[in-house]
Short mmCIF file of N, CA, C and O and ligand atoms in Angstrom, two decimals:
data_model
loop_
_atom_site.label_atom_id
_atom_site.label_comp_id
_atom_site.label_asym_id
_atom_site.label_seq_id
_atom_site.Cartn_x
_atom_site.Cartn_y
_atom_site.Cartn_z
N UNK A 20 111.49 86.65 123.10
CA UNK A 20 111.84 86.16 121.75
C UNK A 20 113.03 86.95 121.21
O UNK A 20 113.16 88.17 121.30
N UNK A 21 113.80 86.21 120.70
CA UNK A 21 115.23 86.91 120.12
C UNK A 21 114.93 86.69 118.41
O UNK A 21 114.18 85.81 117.98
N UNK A 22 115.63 87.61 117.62
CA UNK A 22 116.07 87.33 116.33
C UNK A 22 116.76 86.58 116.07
O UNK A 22 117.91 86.64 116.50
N UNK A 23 116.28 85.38 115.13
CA UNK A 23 116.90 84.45 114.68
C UNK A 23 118.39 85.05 113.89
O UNK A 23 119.54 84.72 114.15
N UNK A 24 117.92 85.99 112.91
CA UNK A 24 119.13 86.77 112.06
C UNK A 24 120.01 87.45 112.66
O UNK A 24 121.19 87.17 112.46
N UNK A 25 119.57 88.76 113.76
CA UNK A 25 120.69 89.35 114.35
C UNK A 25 120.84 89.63 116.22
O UNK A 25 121.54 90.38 116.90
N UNK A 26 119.62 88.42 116.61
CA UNK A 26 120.12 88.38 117.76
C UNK A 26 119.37 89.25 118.45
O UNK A 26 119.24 88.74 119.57
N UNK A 27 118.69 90.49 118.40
CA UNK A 27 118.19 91.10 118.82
C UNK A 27 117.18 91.04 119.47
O UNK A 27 116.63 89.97 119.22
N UNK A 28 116.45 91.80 120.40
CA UNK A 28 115.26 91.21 121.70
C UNK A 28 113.89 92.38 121.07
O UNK A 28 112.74 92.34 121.51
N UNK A 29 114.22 93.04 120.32
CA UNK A 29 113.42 93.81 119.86
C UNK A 29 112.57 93.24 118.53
O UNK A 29 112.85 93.32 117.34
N UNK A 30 111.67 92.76 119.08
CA UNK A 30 111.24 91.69 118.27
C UNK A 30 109.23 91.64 118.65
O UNK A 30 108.66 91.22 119.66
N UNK A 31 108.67 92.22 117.44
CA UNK A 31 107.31 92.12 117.78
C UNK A 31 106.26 91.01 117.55
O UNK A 31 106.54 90.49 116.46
N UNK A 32 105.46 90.57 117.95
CA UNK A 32 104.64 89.22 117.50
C UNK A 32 103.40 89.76 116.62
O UNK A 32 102.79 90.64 117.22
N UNK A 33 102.88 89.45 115.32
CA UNK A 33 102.09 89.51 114.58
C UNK A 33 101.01 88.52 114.48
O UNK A 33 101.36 87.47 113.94
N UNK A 34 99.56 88.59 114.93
CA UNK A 34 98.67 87.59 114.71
C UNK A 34 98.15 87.89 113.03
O UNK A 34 97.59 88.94 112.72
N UNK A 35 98.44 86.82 112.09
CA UNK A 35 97.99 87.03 110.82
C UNK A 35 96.99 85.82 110.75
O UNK A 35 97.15 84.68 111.19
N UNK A 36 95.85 86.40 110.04
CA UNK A 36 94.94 85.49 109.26
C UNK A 36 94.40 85.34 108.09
O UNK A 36 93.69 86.18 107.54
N UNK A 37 94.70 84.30 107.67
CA UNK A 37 94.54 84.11 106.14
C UNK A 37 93.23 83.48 106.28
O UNK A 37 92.98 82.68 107.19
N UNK A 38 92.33 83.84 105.33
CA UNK A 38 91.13 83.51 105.00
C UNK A 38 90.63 82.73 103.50
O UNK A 38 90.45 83.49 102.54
N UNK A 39 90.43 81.29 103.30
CA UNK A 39 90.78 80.56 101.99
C UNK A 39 89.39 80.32 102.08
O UNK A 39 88.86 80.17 103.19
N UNK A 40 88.53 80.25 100.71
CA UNK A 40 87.64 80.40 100.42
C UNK A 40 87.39 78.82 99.18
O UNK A 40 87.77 78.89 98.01
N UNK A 41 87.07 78.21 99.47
CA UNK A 41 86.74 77.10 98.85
C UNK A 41 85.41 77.12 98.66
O UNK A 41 84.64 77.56 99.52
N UNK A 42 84.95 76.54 97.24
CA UNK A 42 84.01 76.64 96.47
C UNK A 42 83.16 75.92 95.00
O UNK A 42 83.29 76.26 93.82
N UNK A 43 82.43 74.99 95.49
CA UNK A 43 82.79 74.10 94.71
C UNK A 43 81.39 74.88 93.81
O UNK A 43 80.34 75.43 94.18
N UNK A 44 82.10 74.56 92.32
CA UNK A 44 81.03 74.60 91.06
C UNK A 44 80.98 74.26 90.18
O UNK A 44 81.85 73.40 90.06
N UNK A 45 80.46 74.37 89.35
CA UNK A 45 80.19 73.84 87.52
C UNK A 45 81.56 74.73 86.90
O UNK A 45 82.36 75.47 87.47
N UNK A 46 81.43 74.31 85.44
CA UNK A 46 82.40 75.19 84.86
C UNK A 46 81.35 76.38 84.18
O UNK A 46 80.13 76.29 84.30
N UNK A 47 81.96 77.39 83.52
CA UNK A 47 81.35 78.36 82.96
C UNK A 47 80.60 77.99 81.76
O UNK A 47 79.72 78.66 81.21
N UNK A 48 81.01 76.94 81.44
CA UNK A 48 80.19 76.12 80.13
C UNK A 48 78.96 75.64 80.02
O UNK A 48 78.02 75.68 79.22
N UNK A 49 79.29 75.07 81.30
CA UNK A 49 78.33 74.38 82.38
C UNK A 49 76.70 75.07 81.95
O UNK A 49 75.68 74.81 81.32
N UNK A 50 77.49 76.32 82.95
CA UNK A 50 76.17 77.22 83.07
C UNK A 50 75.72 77.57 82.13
O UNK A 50 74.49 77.60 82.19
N UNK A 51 76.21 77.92 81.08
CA UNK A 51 76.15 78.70 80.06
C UNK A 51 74.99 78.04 79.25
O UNK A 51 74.00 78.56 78.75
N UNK A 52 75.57 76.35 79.27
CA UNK A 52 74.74 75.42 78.13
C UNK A 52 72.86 74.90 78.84
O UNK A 52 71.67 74.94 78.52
N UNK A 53 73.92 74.40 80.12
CA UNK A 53 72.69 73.56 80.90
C UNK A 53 72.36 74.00 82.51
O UNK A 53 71.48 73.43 83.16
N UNK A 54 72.80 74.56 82.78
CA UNK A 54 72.71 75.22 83.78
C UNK A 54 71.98 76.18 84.22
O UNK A 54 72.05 76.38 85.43
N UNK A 55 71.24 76.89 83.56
CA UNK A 55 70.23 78.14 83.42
C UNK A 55 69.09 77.29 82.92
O UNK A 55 67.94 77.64 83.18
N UNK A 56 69.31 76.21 82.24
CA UNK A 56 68.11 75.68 81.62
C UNK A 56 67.55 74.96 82.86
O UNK A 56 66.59 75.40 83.50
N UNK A 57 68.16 73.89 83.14
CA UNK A 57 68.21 72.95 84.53
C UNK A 57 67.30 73.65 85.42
O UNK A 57 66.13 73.31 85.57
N UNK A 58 67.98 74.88 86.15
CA UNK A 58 67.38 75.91 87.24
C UNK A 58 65.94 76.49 86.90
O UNK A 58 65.09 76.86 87.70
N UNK A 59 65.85 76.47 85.11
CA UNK A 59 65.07 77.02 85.08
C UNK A 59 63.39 75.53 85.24
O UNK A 59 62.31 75.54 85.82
N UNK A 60 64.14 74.54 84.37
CA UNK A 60 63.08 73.82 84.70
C UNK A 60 62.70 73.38 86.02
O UNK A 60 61.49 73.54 86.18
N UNK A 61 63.26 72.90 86.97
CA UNK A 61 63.38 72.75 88.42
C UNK A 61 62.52 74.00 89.10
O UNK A 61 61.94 73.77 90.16
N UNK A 62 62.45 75.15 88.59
CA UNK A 62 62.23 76.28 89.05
C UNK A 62 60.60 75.96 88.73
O UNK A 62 59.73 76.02 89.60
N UNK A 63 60.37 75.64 87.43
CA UNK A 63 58.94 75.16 86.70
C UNK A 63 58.03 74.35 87.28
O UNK A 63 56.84 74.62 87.43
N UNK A 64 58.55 73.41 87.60
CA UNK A 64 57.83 72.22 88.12
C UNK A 64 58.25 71.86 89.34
O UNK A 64 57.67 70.87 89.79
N UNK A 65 59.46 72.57 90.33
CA UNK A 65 59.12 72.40 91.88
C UNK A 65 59.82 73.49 92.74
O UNK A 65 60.74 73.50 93.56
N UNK A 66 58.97 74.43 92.20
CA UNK A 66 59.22 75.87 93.16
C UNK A 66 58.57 75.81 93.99
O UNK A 66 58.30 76.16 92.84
N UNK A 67 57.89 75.73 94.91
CA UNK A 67 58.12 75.52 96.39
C UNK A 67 59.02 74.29 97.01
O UNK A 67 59.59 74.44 98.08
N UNK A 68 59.08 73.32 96.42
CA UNK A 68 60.33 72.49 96.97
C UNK A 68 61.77 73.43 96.91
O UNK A 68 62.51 73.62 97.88
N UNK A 69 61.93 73.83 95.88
CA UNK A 69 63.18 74.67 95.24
C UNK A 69 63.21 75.93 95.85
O UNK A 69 64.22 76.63 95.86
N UNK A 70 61.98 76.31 96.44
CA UNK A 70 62.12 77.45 96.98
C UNK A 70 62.82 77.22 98.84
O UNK A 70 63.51 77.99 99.49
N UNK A 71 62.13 75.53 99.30
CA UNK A 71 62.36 75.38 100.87
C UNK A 71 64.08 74.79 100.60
O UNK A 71 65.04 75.05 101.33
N UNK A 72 64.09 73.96 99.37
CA UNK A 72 65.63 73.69 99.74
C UNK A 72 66.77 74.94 99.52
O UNK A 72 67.86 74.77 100.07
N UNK A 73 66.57 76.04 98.82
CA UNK A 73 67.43 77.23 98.24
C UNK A 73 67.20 77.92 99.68
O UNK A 73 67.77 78.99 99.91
N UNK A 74 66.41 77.35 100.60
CA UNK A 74 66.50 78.47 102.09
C UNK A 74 67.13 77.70 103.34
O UNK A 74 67.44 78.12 104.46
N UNK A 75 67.23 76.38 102.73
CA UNK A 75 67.76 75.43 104.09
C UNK A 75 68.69 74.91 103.70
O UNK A 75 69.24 74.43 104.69
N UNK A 76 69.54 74.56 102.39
CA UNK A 76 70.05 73.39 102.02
C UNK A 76 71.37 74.04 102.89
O UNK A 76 70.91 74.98 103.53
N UNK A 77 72.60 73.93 103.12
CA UNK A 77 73.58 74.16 103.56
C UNK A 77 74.88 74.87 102.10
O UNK A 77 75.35 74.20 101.18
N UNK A 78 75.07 76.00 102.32
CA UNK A 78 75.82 76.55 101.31
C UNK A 78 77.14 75.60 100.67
O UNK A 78 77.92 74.93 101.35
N UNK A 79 77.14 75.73 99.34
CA UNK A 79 78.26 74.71 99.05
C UNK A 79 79.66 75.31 99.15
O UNK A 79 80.53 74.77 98.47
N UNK A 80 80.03 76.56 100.05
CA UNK A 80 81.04 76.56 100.58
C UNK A 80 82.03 76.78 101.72
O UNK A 80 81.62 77.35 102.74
N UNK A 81 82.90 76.51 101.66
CA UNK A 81 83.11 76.26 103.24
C UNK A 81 84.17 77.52 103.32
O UNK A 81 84.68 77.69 102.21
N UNK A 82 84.59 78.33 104.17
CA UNK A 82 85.28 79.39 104.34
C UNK A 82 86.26 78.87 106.20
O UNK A 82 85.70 78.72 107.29
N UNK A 83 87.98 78.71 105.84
CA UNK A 83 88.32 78.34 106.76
C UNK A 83 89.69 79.26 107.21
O UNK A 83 90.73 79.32 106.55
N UNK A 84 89.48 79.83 108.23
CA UNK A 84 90.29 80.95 108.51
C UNK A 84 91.39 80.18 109.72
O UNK A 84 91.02 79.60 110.74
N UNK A 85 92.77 80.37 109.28
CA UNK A 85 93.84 80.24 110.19
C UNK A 85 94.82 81.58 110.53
O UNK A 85 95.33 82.38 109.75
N UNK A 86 94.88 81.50 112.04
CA UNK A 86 95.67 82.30 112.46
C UNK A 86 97.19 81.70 112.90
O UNK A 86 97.69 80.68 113.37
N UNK A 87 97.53 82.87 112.48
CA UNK A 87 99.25 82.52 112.46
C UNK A 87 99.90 83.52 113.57
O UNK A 87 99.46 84.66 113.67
N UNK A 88 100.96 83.05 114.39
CA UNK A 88 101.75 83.93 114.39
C UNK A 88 102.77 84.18 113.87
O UNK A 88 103.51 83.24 113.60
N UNK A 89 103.26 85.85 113.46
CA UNK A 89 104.20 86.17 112.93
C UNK A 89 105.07 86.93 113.47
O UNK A 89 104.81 88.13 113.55
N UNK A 90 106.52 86.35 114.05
CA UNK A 90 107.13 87.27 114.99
C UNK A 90 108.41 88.09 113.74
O UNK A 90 109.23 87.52 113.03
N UNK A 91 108.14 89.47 113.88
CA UNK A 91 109.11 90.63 113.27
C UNK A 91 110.07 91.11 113.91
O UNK A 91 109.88 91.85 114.87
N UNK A 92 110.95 90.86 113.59
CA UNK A 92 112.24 91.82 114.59
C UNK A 92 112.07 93.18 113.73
O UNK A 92 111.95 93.40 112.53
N UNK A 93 112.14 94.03 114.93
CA UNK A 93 112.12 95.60 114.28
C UNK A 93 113.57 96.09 114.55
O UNK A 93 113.50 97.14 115.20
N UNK A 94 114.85 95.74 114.31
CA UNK A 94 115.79 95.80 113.84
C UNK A 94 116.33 95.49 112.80
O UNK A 94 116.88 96.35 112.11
N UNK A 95 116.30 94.17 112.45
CA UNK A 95 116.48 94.13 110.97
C UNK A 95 115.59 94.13 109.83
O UNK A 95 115.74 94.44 108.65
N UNK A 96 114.33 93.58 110.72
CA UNK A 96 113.27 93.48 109.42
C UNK A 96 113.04 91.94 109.16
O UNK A 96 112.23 91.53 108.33
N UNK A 97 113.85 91.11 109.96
CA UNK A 97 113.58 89.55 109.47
C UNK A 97 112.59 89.29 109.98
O UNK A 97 112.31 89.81 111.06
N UNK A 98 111.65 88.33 109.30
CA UNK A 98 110.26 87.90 109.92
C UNK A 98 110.53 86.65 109.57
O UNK A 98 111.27 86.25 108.67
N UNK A 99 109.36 85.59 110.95
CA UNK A 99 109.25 84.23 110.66
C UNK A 99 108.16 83.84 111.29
O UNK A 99 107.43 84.47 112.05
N UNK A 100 108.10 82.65 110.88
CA UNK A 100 106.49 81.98 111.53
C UNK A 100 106.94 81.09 112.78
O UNK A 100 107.92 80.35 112.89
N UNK A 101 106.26 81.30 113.37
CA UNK A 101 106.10 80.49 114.90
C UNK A 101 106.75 79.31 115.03
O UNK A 101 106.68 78.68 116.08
ZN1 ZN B 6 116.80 90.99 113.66
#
């Protein structure tokens, strides 16, 4: 691999991974108003249902990690993506 900027062969490869965290929820209002109440009645009248789905249901978020490469020339300092 050469430097795009100055040509150079001195040039290292970087595996970077970014990790994005998506997450779906209520707003803070949400919770605040009806949301504690909700959980709480649900909690009242079907805690053992509420207890088997809060251990099986599938988390509501998804976490999706991409790797990149990032090649650095250690001469000038220019970096770029693959
Ligand atoms: Zn360079």
């Amino acid at each position: 691999m050469i430097c795009q900027k100055c040509g150079s062969e001195n040039v290292n490869v970087q595996m970077v991974s970014e990790t994005k965290l998506k997450k779906k929820h209520h707003g803070i209002l949400y919770w605040l108003c009806f949301g504690w109440l909700i959980e709480l009645l649900l909690w009242f009248f079907l805690t053992l249902p509420m207890l088997i789905i809060k251990i099986f249901k599938p988390k509501n978020y998804k976490t999706k990690t991409i790797h990149k490469s990032m090649f650095v020339c250690q001469s000038c300092g220019f970096n770029w993506k693959a």
